[in-house]
Coordinates of C-alpha atoms in Angstrom, one line a residue:
M15 CA -48.2 10.8 -18.8
R16 CA -49.6 12.9 -16.0
M17 CA -52.9 14.6 -15.3
L18 CA -52.6 18.3 -16.0
H19 CA -56.0 19.9 -15.0
T20 CA -59.7 19.5 -14.6
M21 CA -61.8 22.2 -16.3
L22 CA -65.0 23.7 -14.7
R23 CA -67.3 26.1 -16.5
V24 CA -68.2 29.0 -14.1
G25 CA -70.8 31.7 -14.3
N26 CA -69.0 34.4 -12.4
L27 CA -65.2 34.2 -12.6
E28 CA -64.3 36.7 -9.9
R29 CA -66.6 34.9 -7.4
S30 CA -65.2 31.5 -8.3
I31 CA -61.6 32.7 -8.1
A32 CA -62.3 34.2 -4.7
F33 CA -63.9 31.0 -3.5
Y34 CA -61.0 28.8 -4.5
Q35 CA -58.5 31.2 -3.0
E36 CA -60.3 32.3 0.2
V37 CA -62.2 29.1 1.1
L38 CA -59.8 26.4 -0.2
G39 CA -56.5 28.3 -0.1
M40 CA -55.5 27.8 -3.7
K41 CA -53.5 30.4 -5.7
L42 CA -54.4 32.0 -9.0
L43 CA -51.6 30.7 -11.2
R44 CA -52.5 32.4 -14.5
R45 CA -55.4 34.1 -16.2
N46 CA -55.9 34.6 -19.9
D47 CA -58.6 36.6 -21.7
F48 CA -59.6 35.6 -25.2
P49 CA -61.7 38.6 -26.4
E50 CA -62.3 37.2 -29.9
G51 CA -63.8 34.1 -28.4
R52 CA -65.5 35.9 -25.5
F53 CA -64.0 33.7 -22.8
T54 CA -61.4 33.8 -20.0
L55 CA -59.4 30.9 -18.6
A56 CA -58.1 31.1 -15.0
F57 CA -55.9 28.3 -13.5
V58 CA -55.9 27.8 -9.7
G59 CA -54.1 25.3 -7.6
Y60 CA -51.9 24.5 -4.7
G61 CA -48.6 24.5 -6.6
D62 CA -47.0 25.3 -10.0
E63 CA -48.6 23.6 -13.0
A64 CA -45.2 22.0 -13.9
D65 CA -45.5 19.8 -10.8
H66 CA -49.2 19.8 -9.7
T67 CA -52.6 19.0 -11.1
V68 CA -54.7 22.2 -11.2
L69 CA -58.2 23.5 -11.9
E70 CA -59.0 25.4 -15.0
L71 CA -62.0 27.8 -14.5
T72 CA -63.5 28.7 -17.8
H73 CA -65.8 31.7 -18.0
N74 CA -67.7 32.2 -21.2
W75 CA -68.6 35.9 -21.0
D76 CA -72.2 35.5 -22.2
T77 CA -73.2 32.6 -19.9
E78 CA -74.2 33.2 -16.3
S79 CA -74.9 29.6 -15.2
Y80 CA -74.7 26.0 -16.3
D81 CA -76.7 22.8 -15.8
L82 CA -74.2 20.6 -13.9
G83 CA -75.9 17.4 -15.2
N84 CA -75.8 14.1 -13.4
G85 CA -72.6 12.6 -14.7
Y86 CA -70.0 14.8 -12.9
G87 CA -69.0 13.8 -9.4
H88 CA -66.7 16.0 -7.4
I89 CA -63.2 17.3 -6.8
A90 CA -61.3 15.6 -3.9
I91 CA -58.9 17.4 -1.6
E92 CA -56.9 15.8 1.1
V93 CA -57.0 17.7 4.4
E94 CA -55.3 17.2 7.8
D95 CA -58.6 17.5 9.7
A96 CA -62.0 17.3 7.8
Y97 CA -63.9 18.7 10.8
A98 CA -61.6 21.7 11.0
A99 CA -61.7 22.1 7.2
C100 CA -65.6 22.3 7.3
D101 CA -65.4 24.9 10.1
M102 CA -62.8 26.9 8.1
A103 CA -64.9 26.7 4.9
R104 CA -68.1 27.7 6.7
A105 CA -66.3 30.7 8.3
Q106 CA -65.2 31.9 4.9
G107 CA -68.8 31.7 3.5
G108 CA -68.5 28.2 2.0
K109 CA -71.5 25.9 2.0
V110 CA -71.0 22.6 3.8
T111 CA -73.4 20.0 2.3
R112 CA -72.2 17.0 4.3
E113 CA -70.6 17.4 7.6
A114 CA -67.3 15.6 8.4
G115 CA -67.6 12.0 9.6
P116 CA -66.8 8.5 8.6
M117 CA -68.1 7.5 5.2
K118 CA -71.0 5.1 5.0
H119 CA -69.8 1.5 5.1
G120 CA -66.2 2.5 5.8
I121 CA -63.8 4.4 8.1
T122 CA -62.5 7.1 5.9
V123 CA -63.4 10.6 7.3
I124 CA -65.0 12.7 4.6
A125 CA -67.0 15.9 4.1
F126 CA -68.5 17.8 1.2
I127 CA -68.7 21.5 0.4
E128 CA -70.1 23.2 -2.6
D129 CA -68.5 26.0 -4.7
P130 CA -70.5 29.0 -5.9
D131 CA -71.6 27.2 -9.1
G132 CA -72.7 24.1 -7.3
Y133 CA -69.7 21.9 -7.9
K134 CA -69.0 19.4 -5.1
I135 CA -65.7 19.3 -3.3
E136 CA -64.9 16.4 -1.1
F137 CA -62.5 16.7 1.9
I138 CA -60.8 13.5 2.7
Q139 CA -59.0 13.4 6.0
K140 CA -55.4 12.4 5.7
G141 CA -54.5 9.1 7.3
S142 CA -58.2 8.0 7.7
H143 CA -58.3 5.9 4.6

């Protein structure tokens, strides 16, 4: 068994694809429109789906936003330098919600940013955990 993807519902697919490509450096791997169901699926990630876990961005054509609820946590991405990753995200228009620094009660260097729909993305600095 292996994990294939995590699915996020997004209100504006083009905006979300741009965020994951431009701010986080992912690639659009595939995109499929389903006119009969009025939705589009776009898969983004850092490598081919055959070898990597990816994100599925689901856009329901008639829904502009979602209530994120209080059960979902975040997506975690390992980065070489969490401080530099925050600077890069901010320069690309990303919203940093927790600046890079050691986590509370630990030494792991983390930071958080937010995607256009409000989903949290955690940067974890490589080698700090």
